PDB file of C-alpha atoms in Angstrom:
ATOM      1  CA  MET A   1    -288.088  40.202 113.861  1.00 66.00           C
ATOM      2  CA  ASN A   2    -285.886  43.097 115.347  1.00 75.00           C
ATOM      3  CA  ASP A   3    -283.192  43.406 112.596  1.00 90.00           C
ATOM      4  CA  CYS A   4    -285.475  43.394 109.817  1.00 96.00           C
ATOM      5  CA  ILE A   5    -285.318  46.453 107.684  1.00 96.00           C
ATOM      6  CA  PHE A   6    -288.623  46.170 105.753  1.00 97.00           C
ATOM      7  CA  CYS A   7    -290.537  45.820 108.992  1.00 96.00           C
ATOM      8  CA  LYS A   8    -288.808  48.747 110.234  1.00 96.00           C
ATOM      9  CA  ILE A   9    -289.983  50.540 107.025  1.00 96.00           C
ATOM     10  CA  ALA A  10    -293.256  49.511 107.085  1.00 96.00           C
ATOM     11  CA  LYS A  11    -294.162  49.867 110.767  1.00 94.00           C
ATOM     12  CA  GLY A  12    -292.701  53.622 110.111  1.00 94.00           C
ATOM     13  CA  GLU A  13    -289.195  53.249 112.459  1.00 95.00           C
ATOM     14  CA  ILE A  14    -287.339  54.412 109.396  1.00 95.00           C
ATOM     15  CA  PRO A  15    -288.546  57.061 107.002  1.00 95.00           C
ATOM     16  CA  SER A  16    -289.863  56.289 103.682  1.00 97.00           C
ATOM     17  CA  LYS A  17    -291.214  58.328 100.712  1.00 98.00           C
ATOM     18  CA  THR A  18    -294.737  56.299 101.287  1.00 98.00           C
ATOM     19  CA  ILE A  19    -297.600  56.729  98.885  1.00 98.00           C
ATOM     20  CA  TYR A  20    -300.071  54.545 100.344  1.00 98.00           C
ATOM     21  CA  GLU A  21    -300.485  53.207 104.240  1.00 98.00           C
ATOM     22  CA  ASP A  22    -303.629  51.117 105.713  1.00 98.00           C
ATOM     23  CA  GLU A  23    -304.073  49.196 108.953  1.00 97.00           C
ATOM     24  CA  MET A  24    -302.523  46.263 107.358  1.00 98.00           C
ATOM     25  CA  PHE A  25    -299.372  47.484 104.267  1.00 98.00           C
ATOM     26  CA  ARG A  26    -296.979  50.069 103.721  1.00 98.00           C
ATOM     27  CA  VAL A  27    -296.657  51.208  99.819  1.00 98.00           C
ATOM     28  CA  ILE A  28    -292.919  53.009  99.470  1.00 98.00           C
ATOM     29  CA  LEU A  29    -291.099  54.379  96.655  1.00 98.00           C
ATOM     30  CA  ASP A  30    -288.446  51.881  95.819  1.00 97.00           C
ATOM     31  CA  LEU A  31    -285.165  53.814  96.542  1.00 96.00           C
ATOM     32  CA  GLY A  32    -283.318  51.806  93.585  1.00 96.00           C
ATOM     33  CA  PRO A  33    -286.421  52.176  91.183  1.00 98.00           C
ATOM     34  CA  ALA A  34    -286.670  50.514  87.499  1.00 97.00           C
ATOM     35  CA  THR A  35    -288.949  53.143  86.332  1.00 98.00           C
ATOM     36  CA  LYS A  36    -290.551  56.454  87.587  1.00 98.00           C
ATOM     37  CA  GLY A  37    -292.767  55.334  90.167  1.00 98.00           C
ATOM     38  CA  HIS A  38    -291.543  51.856  90.895  1.00 98.00           C
ATOM     39  CA  ALA A  39    -293.238  50.846  94.657  1.00 98.00           C
ATOM     40  CA  LEU A  40    -293.143  47.996  97.215  1.00 98.00           C
ATOM     41  CA  ILE A  41    -295.935  47.069  99.192  1.00 98.00           C
ATOM     42  CA  LEU A  42    -294.650  46.126 102.358  1.00 98.00           C
ATOM     43  CA  PRO A  43    -296.713  44.248 104.973  1.00 98.00           C
ATOM     44  CA  LYS A  44    -296.948  46.053 108.727  1.00 97.00           C
ATOM     45  CA  GLU A  45    -296.377  42.328 110.005  1.00 97.00           C
ATOM     46  CA  HIS A  46    -293.489  40.029 109.455  1.00 97.00           C
ATOM     47  CA  PHE A  47    -293.577  37.396 106.845  1.00 98.00           C
ATOM     48  CA  ALA A  48    -290.776  35.880 105.177  1.00 97.00           C
ATOM     49  CA  ASN A  49    -292.575  35.099 101.703  1.00 97.00           C
ATOM     50  CA  LEU A  50    -295.493  33.906  99.872  1.00 98.00           C
ATOM     51  CA  TYR A  51    -296.016  30.784 101.860  1.00 97.00           C
ATOM     52  CA  GLU A  52    -295.848  32.475 105.294  1.00 97.00           C
ATOM     53  CA  LEU A  53    -298.271  35.200 103.942  1.00 98.00           C
ATOM     54  CA  PRO A  54    -301.605  34.385 105.515  1.00 98.00           C
ATOM     55  CA  ASP A  55    -304.525  34.341 103.622  1.00 98.00           C
ATOM     56  CA  ASN A  56    -306.804  37.711 104.708  1.00 98.00           C
ATOM     57  CA  TYR A  57    -303.021  39.456 103.626  1.00 98.00           C
ATOM     58  CA  ALA A  58    -302.722  37.806 100.057  1.00 98.00           C
ATOM     59  CA  GLU A  59    -306.377  38.707  99.471  1.00 98.00           C
ATOM     60  CA  ALA A  60    -305.871  42.000 100.923  1.00 98.00           C
ATOM     61  CA  LEU A  61    -302.836  42.269  99.279  1.00 98.00           C
ATOM     62  CA  MET A  62    -304.432  42.373  95.874  1.00 98.00           C
ATOM     63  CA  LYS A  63    -306.943  44.922  96.626  1.00 98.00           C
ATOM     64  CA  VAL A  64    -303.781  47.506  97.544  1.00 98.00           C
ATOM     65  CA  ALA A  65    -301.929  46.593  94.649  1.00 98.00           C
ATOM     66  CA  ARG A  66    -305.515  47.305  92.487  1.00 98.00           C
ATOM     67  CA  LYS A  67    -305.814  50.731  94.615  1.00 98.00           C
ATOM     68  CA  VAL A  68    -302.159  51.911  93.826  1.00 98.00           C
ATOM     69  CA  GLY A  69    -301.783  50.572  90.524  1.00 98.00           C
ATOM     70  CA  LEU A  70    -305.009  52.890  89.996  1.00 98.00           C
ATOM     71  CA  LEU A  71    -303.365  55.730  91.640  1.00 98.00           C
ATOM     72  CA  MET A  72    -300.134  55.149  89.391  1.00 98.00           C
ATOM     73  CA  LYS A  73    -302.130  54.832  86.269  1.00 98.00           C
ATOM     74  CA  ASP A  74    -303.913  57.959  86.669  1.00 98.00           C
ATOM     75  CA  LYS A  75    -301.543  60.031  88.332  1.00 98.00           C
ATOM     76  CA  LEU A  76    -298.688  58.560  86.164  1.00 98.00           C
ATOM     77  CA  SER A  77    -299.726  58.352  83.400  1.00 98.00           C
ATOM     78  CA  CYS A  78    -298.094  55.342  82.952  1.00 98.00           C
ATOM     79  CA  ASP A  79    -298.945  52.782  79.981  1.00 97.00           C
ATOM     80  CA  GLY A  80    -298.924  49.456  81.678  1.00 97.00           C
ATOM     81  CA  LEU A  81    -297.538  47.529  85.245  1.00 98.00           C
ATOM     82  CA  ASN A  82    -295.792  44.837  86.597  1.00 98.00           C
ATOM     83  CA  LEU A  83    -296.397  43.082  89.616  1.00 98.00           C
ATOM     84  CA  VAL A  84    -293.222  40.913  90.622  1.00 97.00           C
ATOM     85  CA  GLN A  85    -292.869  39.179  93.923  1.00 98.00           C
ATOM     86  CA  ASN A  86    -289.593  36.878  94.492  1.00 97.00           C
ATOM     87  CA  ASN A  87    -289.510  33.863  97.232  1.00 97.00           C
ATOM     88  CA  GLY A  88    -286.334  32.756  97.625  1.00 96.00           C
ATOM     89  CA  GLU A  89    -282.943  33.905  96.837  1.00 96.00           C
ATOM     90  CA  ILE A  90    -282.558  31.426  93.483  1.00 95.00           C
ATOM     91  CA  ALA A  91    -285.731  33.498  92.474  1.00 95.00           C
ATOM     92  CA  GLY A  92    -284.336  36.824  92.981  1.00 94.00           C
ATOM     93  CA  GLN A  93    -285.221  37.311  96.381  1.00 96.00           C
ATOM     94  CA  THR A  94    -282.435  39.873  98.585  1.00 96.00           C
ATOM     95  CA  VAL A  95    -285.277  40.812 101.567  1.00 96.00           C
ATOM     96  CA  PHE A  96    -286.808  37.705 103.169  1.00 97.00           C
ATOM     97  CA  HIS A  97    -289.555  39.995 104.542  1.00 97.00           C
ATOM     98  CA  PHE A  98    -292.335  39.612 101.717  1.00 98.00           C
ATOM     99  CA  HIS A  99    -293.121  42.436  99.666  1.00 98.00           C
ATOM    100  CA  MET A 100    -294.332  43.093  96.263  1.00 98.00           C
ATOM    101  CA  HIS A 101    -293.021  45.495  93.414  1.00 98.00           C
ATOM    102  CA  MET A 102    -295.024  47.767  91.472  1.00 98.00           C
ATOM    103  CA  ILE A 103    -293.842  48.799  88.709  1.00 98.00           C
ATOM    104  CA  PRO A 104    -294.934  51.358  86.442  1.00 98.00           C
ATOM    105  CA  ARG A 105    -294.362  50.425  82.526  1.00 98.00           C
ATOM    106  CA  TYR A 106    -294.261  53.416  80.214  1.00 98.00           C
ATOM    107  CA  GLU A 107    -293.363  52.978  76.401  1.00 97.00           C
ATOM    108  CA  GLY A 108    -289.490  53.105  75.659  1.00 97.00           C
ATOM    109  CA  ASP A 109    -288.554  52.480  79.450  1.00 97.00           C
ATOM    110  CA  GLY A 110    -285.802  49.971  78.132  1.00 96.00           C
ATOM    111  CA  GLN A 111    -287.015  47.662  80.992  1.00 96.00           C
ATOM    112  CA  VAL A 112    -287.186  43.983  80.454  1.00 93.00           C
ATOM    113  CA  ILE A 113    -289.116  41.842  82.875  1.00 91.00           C
ATOM    114  CA  GLY A 114    -289.366  38.262  81.853  1.00 87.00           C
ATOM    115  CA  TRP A 115    -288.211  35.413  80.820  1.00 90.00           C
ATOM    116  CA  LYS A 116    -287.652  33.142  78.158  1.00 92.00           C
ATOM    117  CA  PRO A 117    -290.491  30.960  77.096  1.00 95.00           C
ATOM    118  CA  GLY A 118    -290.106  26.700  77.069  1.00 96.00           C
ATOM    119  CA  GLU A 119    -291.470  24.320  74.855  1.00 96.00           C
ATOM    120  CA  PRO A 120    -292.992  21.404  77.072  1.00 97.00           C
ATOM    121  CA  THR A 121    -294.850  18.773  74.861  1.00 96.00           C
ATOM    122  CA  GLY A 122    -298.232  17.792  76.186  1.00 97.00           C
ATOM    123  CA  GLU A 123    -296.636  14.465  77.783  1.00 97.00           C
ATOM    124  CA  GLU A 124    -294.323  16.446  79.699  1.00 97.00           C
ATOM    125  CA  LEU A 125    -297.279  18.970  80.962  1.00 97.00           C
ATOM    126  CA  GLU A 126    -299.433  16.125  82.066  1.00 96.00           C
ATOM    127  CA  GLN A 127    -296.439  14.475  84.007  1.00 97.00           C
ATOM    128  CA  ILE A 128    -296.131  18.091  85.786  1.00 97.00           C
ATOM    129  CA  GLN A 129    -299.405  18.502  86.204  1.00 97.00           C
ATOM    130  CA  SER A 130    -299.667  15.182  87.945  1.00 97.00           C
ATOM    131  CA  GLU A 131    -296.639  15.768  89.917  1.00 97.00           C
ATOM    132  CA  ILE A 132    -298.947  19.275  91.492  1.00 96.00           C
ATOM    133  CA  LEU A 133    -302.102  17.490  91.880  1.00 97.00           C
ATOM    134  CA  ALA A 134    -300.917  14.211  93.897  1.00 93.00           C
TER     135      ALA A 134
END
């Protein structure tokens, strides 16, 4: 896509602080980081979201996340790592080029990434399961 900023960054047309690159992905430092080392994994091809991401990209993505995650653990001494990926505006996606956030976590970093757990009944879970599997 000609007007997609993440396409331009992933292809190197716009400068970024790249921390990893291969033939399919570029991993850059986020300009508005949640924590030290917060990075984005960007495919070099345009896919709007997870639903458009081909299987070979999905498989390669997790290998990149693992490789960069190990690098973050070793070099930044983070205590943990969140992988966050939003699909659709209602889910918090603001740039409609698939990307995954890698957020290194540190003791006392003040970030809260989570949700309030629901309390479904067994019957509700069975109903949801049957809807998905139907």
